[in-house]
Short mmCIF file of C-alpha atoms in Angstrom, two decimals:
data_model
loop_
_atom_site.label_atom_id
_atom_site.label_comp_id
_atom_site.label_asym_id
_atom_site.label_seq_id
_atom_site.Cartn_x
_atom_site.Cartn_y
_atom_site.Cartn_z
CA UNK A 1074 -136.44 125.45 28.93
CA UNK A 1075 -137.24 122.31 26.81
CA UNK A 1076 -134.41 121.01 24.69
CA UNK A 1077 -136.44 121.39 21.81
CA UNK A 1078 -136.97 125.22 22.42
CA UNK A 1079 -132.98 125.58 22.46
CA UNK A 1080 -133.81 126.71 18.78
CA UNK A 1081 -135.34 129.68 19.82
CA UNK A 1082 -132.07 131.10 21.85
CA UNK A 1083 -129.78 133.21 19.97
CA UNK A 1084 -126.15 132.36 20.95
CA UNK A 1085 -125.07 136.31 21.04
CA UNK A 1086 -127.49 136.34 24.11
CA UNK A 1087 -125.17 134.15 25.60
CA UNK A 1088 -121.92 136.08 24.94
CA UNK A 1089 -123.97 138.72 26.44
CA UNK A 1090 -124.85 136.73 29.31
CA UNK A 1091 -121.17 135.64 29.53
CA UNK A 1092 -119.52 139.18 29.47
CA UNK A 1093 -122.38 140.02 31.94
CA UNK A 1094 -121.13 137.48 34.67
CA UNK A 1095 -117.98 139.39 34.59
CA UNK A 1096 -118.97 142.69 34.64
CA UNK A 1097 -121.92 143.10 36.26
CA UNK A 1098 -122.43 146.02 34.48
CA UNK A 1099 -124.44 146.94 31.35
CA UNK A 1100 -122.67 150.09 29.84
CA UNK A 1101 -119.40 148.18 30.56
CA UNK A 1102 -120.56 145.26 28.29
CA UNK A 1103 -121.52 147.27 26.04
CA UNK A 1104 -118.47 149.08 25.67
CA UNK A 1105 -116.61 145.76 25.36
CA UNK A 1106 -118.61 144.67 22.49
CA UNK A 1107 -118.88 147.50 20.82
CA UNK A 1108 -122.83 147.68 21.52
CA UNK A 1109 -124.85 150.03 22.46
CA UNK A 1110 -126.57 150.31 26.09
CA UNK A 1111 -129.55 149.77 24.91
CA UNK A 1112 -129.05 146.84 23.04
CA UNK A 1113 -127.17 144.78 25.51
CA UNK A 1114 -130.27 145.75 27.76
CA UNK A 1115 -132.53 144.56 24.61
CA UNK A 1116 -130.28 141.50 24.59
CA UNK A 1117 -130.46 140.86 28.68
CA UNK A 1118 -134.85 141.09 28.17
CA UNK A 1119 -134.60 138.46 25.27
CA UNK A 1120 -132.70 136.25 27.35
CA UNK A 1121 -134.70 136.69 30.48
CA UNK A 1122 -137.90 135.67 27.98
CA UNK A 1123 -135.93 132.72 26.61
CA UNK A 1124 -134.72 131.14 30.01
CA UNK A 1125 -137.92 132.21 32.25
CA UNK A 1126 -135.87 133.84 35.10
CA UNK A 1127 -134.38 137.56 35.52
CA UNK A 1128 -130.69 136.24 35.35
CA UNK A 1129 -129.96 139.64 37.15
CA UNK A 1130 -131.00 141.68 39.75
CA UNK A 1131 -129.66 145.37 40.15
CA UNK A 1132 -128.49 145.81 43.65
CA UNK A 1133 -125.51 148.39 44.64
CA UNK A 1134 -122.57 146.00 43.46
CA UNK A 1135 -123.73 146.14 40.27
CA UNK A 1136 -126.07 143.50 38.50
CA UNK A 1137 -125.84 140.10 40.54
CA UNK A 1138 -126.51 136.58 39.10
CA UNK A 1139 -129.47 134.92 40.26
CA UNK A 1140 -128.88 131.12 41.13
CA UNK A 1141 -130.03 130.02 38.10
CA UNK A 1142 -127.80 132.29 36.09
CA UNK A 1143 -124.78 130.74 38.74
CA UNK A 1144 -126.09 127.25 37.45
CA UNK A 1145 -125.85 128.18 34.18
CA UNK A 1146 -122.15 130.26 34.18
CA UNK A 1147 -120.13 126.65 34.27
CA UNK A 1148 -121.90 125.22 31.51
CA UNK A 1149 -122.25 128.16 29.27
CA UNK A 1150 -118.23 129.19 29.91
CA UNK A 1151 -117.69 125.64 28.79
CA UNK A 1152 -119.91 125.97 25.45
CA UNK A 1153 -118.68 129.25 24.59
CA UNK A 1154 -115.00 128.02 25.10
CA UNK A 1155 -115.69 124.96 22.44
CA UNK A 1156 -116.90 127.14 20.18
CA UNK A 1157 -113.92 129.25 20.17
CA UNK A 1158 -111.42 126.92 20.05
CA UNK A 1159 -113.45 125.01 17.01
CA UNK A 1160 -113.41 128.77 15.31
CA UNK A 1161 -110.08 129.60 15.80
CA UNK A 1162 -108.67 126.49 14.40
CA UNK A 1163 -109.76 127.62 10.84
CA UNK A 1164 -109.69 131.34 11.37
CA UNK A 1165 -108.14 133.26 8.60
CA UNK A 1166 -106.78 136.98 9.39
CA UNK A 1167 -106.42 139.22 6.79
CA UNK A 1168 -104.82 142.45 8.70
CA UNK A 1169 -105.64 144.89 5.39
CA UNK A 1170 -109.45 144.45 5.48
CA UNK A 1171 -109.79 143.34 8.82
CA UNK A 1172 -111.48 145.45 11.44
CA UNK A 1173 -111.33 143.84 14.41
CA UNK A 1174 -110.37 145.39 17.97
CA UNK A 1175 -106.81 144.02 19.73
CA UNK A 1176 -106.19 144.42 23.61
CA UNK A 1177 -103.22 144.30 25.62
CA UNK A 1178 -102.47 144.41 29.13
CA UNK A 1179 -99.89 146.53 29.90
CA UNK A 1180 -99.21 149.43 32.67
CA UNK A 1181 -98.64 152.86 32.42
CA UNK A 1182 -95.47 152.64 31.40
CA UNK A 1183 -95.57 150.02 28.80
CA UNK A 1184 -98.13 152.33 27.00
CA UNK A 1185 -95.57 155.37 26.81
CA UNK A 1186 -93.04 152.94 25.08
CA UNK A 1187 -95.07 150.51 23.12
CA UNK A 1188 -98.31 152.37 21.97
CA UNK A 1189 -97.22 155.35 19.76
CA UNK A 1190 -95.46 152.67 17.32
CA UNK A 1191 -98.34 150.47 17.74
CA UNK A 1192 -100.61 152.95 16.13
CA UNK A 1193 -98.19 154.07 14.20
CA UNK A 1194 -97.37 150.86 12.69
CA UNK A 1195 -101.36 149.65 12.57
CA UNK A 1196 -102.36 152.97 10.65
CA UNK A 1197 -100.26 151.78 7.78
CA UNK A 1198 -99.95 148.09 8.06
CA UNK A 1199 -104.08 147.20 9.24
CA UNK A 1200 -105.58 150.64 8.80
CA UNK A 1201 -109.15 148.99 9.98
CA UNK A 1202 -107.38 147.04 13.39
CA UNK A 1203 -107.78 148.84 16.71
CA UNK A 1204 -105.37 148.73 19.60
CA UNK A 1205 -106.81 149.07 23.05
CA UNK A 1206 -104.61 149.09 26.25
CA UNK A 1207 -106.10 148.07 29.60
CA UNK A 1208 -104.68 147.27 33.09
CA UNK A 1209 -105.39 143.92 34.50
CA UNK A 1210 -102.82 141.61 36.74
CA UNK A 1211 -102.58 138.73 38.87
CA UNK A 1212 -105.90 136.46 38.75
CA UNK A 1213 -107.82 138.91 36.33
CA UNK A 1214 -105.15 139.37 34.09
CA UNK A 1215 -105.50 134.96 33.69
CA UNK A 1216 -108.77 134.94 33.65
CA UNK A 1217 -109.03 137.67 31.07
CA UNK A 1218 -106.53 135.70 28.72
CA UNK A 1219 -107.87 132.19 29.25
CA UNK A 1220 -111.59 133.51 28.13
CA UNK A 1221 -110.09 135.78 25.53
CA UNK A 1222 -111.19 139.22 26.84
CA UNK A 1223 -106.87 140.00 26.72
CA UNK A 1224 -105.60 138.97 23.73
CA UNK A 1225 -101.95 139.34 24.60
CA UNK A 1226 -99.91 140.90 27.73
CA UNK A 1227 -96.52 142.88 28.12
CA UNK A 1228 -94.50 143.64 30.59
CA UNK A 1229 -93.03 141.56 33.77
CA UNK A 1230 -96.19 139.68 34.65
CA UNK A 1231 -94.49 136.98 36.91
CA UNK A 1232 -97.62 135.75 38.58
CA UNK A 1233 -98.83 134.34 35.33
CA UNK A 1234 -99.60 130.76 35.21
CA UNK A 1235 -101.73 127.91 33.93
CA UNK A 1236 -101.33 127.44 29.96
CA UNK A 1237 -99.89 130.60 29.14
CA UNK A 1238 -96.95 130.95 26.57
CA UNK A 1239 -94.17 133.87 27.10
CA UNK A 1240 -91.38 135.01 25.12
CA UNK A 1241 -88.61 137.56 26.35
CA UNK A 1242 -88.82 141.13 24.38
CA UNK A 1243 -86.27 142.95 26.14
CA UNK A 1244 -84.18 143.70 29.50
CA UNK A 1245 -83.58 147.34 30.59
CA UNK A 1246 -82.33 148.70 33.85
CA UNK A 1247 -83.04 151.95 35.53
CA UNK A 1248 -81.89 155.50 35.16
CA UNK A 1249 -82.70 158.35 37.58
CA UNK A 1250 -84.26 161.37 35.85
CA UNK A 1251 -83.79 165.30 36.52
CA UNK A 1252 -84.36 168.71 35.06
CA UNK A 1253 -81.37 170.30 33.23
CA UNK A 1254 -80.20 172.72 34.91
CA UNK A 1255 -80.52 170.88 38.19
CA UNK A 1256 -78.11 172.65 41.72
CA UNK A 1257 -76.29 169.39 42.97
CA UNK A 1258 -77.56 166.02 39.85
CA UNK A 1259 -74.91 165.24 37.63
CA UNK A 1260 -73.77 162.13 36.15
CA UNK A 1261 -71.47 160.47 38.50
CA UNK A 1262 -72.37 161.20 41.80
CA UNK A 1263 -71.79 159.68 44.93
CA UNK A 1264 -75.03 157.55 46.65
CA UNK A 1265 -74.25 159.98 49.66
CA UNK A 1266 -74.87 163.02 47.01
CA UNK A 1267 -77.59 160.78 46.08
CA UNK A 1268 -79.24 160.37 49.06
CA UNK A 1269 -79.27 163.85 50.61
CA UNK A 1270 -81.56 164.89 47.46
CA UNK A 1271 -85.82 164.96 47.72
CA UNK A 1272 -87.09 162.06 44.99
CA UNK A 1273 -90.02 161.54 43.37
CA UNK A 1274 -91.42 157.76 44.02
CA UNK A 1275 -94.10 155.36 42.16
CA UNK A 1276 -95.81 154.35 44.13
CA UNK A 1277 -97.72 151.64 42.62
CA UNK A 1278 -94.63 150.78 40.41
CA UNK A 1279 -95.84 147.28 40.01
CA UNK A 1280 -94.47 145.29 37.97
CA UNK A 1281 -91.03 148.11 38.56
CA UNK A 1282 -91.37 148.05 42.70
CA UNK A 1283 -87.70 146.30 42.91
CA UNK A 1284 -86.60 150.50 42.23
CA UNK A 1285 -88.39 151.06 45.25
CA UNK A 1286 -87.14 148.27 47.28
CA UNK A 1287 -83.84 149.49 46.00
CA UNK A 1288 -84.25 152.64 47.12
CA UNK A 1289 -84.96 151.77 50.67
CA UNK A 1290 -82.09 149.42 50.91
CA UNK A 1291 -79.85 152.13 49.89
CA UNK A 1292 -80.94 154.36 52.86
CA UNK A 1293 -83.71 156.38 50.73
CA UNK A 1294 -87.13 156.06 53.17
CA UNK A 1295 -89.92 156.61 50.46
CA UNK A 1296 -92.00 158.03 53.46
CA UNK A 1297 -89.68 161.27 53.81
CA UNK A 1298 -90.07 161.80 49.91
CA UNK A 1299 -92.97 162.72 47.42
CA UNK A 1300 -94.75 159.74 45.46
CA UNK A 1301 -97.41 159.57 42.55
CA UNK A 1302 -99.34 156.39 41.99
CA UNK A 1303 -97.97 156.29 38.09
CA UNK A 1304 -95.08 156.63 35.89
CA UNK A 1305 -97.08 158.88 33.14
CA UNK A 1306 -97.15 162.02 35.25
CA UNK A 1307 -92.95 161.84 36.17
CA UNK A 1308 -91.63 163.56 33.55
CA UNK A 1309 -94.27 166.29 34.52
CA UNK A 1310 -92.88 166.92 37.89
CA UNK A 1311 -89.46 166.78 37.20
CA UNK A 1312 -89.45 169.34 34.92
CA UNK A 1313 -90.80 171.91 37.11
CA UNK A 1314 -88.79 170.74 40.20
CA UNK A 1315 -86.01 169.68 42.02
CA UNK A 1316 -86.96 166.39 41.87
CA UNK A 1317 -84.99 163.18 41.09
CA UNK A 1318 -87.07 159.77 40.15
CA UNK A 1319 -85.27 156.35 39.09
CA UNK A 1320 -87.28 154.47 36.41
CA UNK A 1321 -86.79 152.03 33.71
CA UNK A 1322 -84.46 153.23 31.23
CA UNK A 1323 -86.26 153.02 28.10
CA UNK A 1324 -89.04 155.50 29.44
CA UNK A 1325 -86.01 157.76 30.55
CA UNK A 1326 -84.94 157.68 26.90
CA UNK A 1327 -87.75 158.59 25.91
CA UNK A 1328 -89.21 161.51 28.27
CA UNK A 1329 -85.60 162.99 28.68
CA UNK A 1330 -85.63 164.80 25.43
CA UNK A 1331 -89.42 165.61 25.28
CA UNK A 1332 -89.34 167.16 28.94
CA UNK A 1333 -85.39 168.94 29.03
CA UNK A 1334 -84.40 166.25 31.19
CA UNK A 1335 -81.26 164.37 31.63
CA UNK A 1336 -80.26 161.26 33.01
CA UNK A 1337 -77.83 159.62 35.11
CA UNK A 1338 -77.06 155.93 36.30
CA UNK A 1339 -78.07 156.02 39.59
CA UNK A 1340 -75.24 154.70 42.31
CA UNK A 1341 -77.36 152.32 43.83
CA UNK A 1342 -77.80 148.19 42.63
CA UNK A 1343 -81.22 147.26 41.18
CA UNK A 1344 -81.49 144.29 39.64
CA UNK A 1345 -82.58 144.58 35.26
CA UNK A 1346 -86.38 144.60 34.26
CA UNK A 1347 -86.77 141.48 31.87
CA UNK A 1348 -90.29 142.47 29.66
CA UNK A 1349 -91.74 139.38 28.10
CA UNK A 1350 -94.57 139.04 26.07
CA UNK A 1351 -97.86 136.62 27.14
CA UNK A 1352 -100.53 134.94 25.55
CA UNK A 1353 -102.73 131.96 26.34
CA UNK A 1354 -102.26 128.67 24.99
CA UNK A 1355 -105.74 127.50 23.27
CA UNK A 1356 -105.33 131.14 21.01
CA UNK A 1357 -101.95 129.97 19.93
CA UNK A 1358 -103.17 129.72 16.56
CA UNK A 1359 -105.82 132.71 16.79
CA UNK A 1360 -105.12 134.75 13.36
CA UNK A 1361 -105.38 138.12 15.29
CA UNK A 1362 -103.28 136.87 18.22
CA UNK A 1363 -100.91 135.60 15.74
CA UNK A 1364 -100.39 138.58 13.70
CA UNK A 1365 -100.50 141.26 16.88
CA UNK A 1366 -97.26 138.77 18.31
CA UNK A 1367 -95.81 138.64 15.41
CA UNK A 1368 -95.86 142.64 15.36
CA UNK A 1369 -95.22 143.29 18.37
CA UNK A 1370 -91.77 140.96 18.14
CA UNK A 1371 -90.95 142.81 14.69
CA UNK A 1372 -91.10 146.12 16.54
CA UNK A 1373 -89.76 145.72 19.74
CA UNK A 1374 -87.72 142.44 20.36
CA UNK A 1375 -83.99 142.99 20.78
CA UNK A 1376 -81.49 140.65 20.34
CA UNK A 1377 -81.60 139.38 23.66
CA UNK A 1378 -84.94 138.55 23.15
CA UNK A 1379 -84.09 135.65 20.76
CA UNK A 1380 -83.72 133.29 23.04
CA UNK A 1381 -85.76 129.84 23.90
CA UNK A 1382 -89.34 130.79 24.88
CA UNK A 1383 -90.88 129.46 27.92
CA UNK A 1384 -94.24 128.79 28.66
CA UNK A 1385 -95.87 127.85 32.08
CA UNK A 1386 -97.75 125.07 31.95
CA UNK A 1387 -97.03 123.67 28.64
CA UNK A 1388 -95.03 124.05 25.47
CA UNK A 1389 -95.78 125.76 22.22
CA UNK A 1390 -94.22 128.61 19.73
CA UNK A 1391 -95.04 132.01 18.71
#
């Protein structure tokens, strides 16, 4: 396309066109912009028009770049990111009229303790702000922060890296959970007693798995016991069974009393759970970014959590 008919092309397209690169999907696009299917596919025809090529193809992985749209990913990223920088600089957030939508990375687990007051705390504070939780890690969980998708993480995300800024919440150890009225659990008891009993395991504990490493060092083969792939459904179980399950402690606060459960420390070493909270760098002074950190610190940071920040990759505040 001409330079001159660069007046003709819409910049949404381009977010589109962006978000589509990532995706490869058009109902998940639209459900991250808050579109409807048929207008991201209204959008994806428009651009196809504009730039003379199909951009994508739909194939059974979903809708693949065609080499010009690879050609253009670099160039547009870069764009897009200049923009946003440029716009956050002199972004003003105004939390009471403001309806924008927030997302944080967090597990399972982190949703249990941090989302009710979240919601809570939003319904009253920024009654128009929404709060959305998704799962991301590792190399999606930087991508999605460097190109804004995530606007903040919590949790123990140690594989984080590049320019992004953390800041200790809280440490918590681990309690093991059972039903009240359980035959041989009690408070106390010896890591023989402890061992000879059947225990529920998490599997994909992640960023907990030191519990399970724990665990096995102690003599307790996770093979020989039952598992589930999530903390959300424990309390669940262990109110209907025998069961015991170690977990962080401030999700066996919480689920003892809801479920009939009690607690006990178990007799076996695993090291504390440090939870920090993550952001990237270039949305250090984002208005929304700034205002969801500064919430969740209000709400959740203990003591402990006062010390010095540190960032990988570079230094900056909250």
């Amino acid at each position: 396309m001409p330079v001159a008919d660069l007046r003709r092309l819409d910049l949404n397209l381009l977010v589109v066109f962006q978000h589509l690169l990532e995706l490869r999907n058009l109902s998940a696009v639209a459900r991250r912009l808050d579109l409807t299917q048929p207008a991201v596919s209204n959008a994806l025809r428009r651009l196809r028009e504009s730039l003379g090529d199909d951009l994508f193809v739909r194939t059974g992985q979903g809708m693949l770049p065609t080499p010009f749209a690879e050609r253009l990913a670099g160039p547009v990223g870069e764009a897009l990111g200049l923009l946003t920088r440029m716009l956050d600089a002199d972004e003003v957030f105004d939390p009471i009229s403001s309806t924008r939508r927030l997302r944080i990375a967090m597990s399972d687990v982190g949703e249990i303790h941090f989302m009710p007051r979240l919601m809570e705390t939003c319904a009253q504070r920024a009654p128009g702000v929404r709060i959305d939780s998704v799962r991301a890690g590792g190399a999606e969980l930087q991508r999605e922060l460097e190109l804004g998708h995530i606007d903040v993480a919590v949790g123990a995300f140690d594989d984080l890296g590049g320019d992004v800024v953390q800041r200790m919440l809280f440490r918590q150890g681990y309690m093991t959970l059972f039903r009240d009225g359980h035959p041989q659990a009690h408070e106390g008891m010896s890591l023989k007693a402890f061992r000879a009993q059947s225990h529920l395991a998490v599997s994909r504990a992640a960023p907990y798995g030191q519990v399970n490493q724990a665990l096995e060092a102690a003599g307790i083969s996770l093979q020989a016991h039952f598992s589930v792939p999530h903390f959300s459904a424990v309390p669940y179980i262990l109110s209907a069974t025998d069961l015991l399950a170690t977990v962080p402690a401030k999700l066996a606060a919480s689920a003892a009393p809801r479920f009939g459960l009690r607690m006990l420390a178990p007799p076996l070493r695993v090291p504390p759970l440090q939870t920090n909270l993550y952001w990237q760098r270039r949305f250090q002074r984002d208005g929304g970014s700034l205002w969801l950190r500064g919430l969740i610190v209000d709400l959740f940071a203990e003591p402990a959590g006062q010390a010095p920040r540190r960032q990988i990759g570079a230094s900056s505040t909250l």
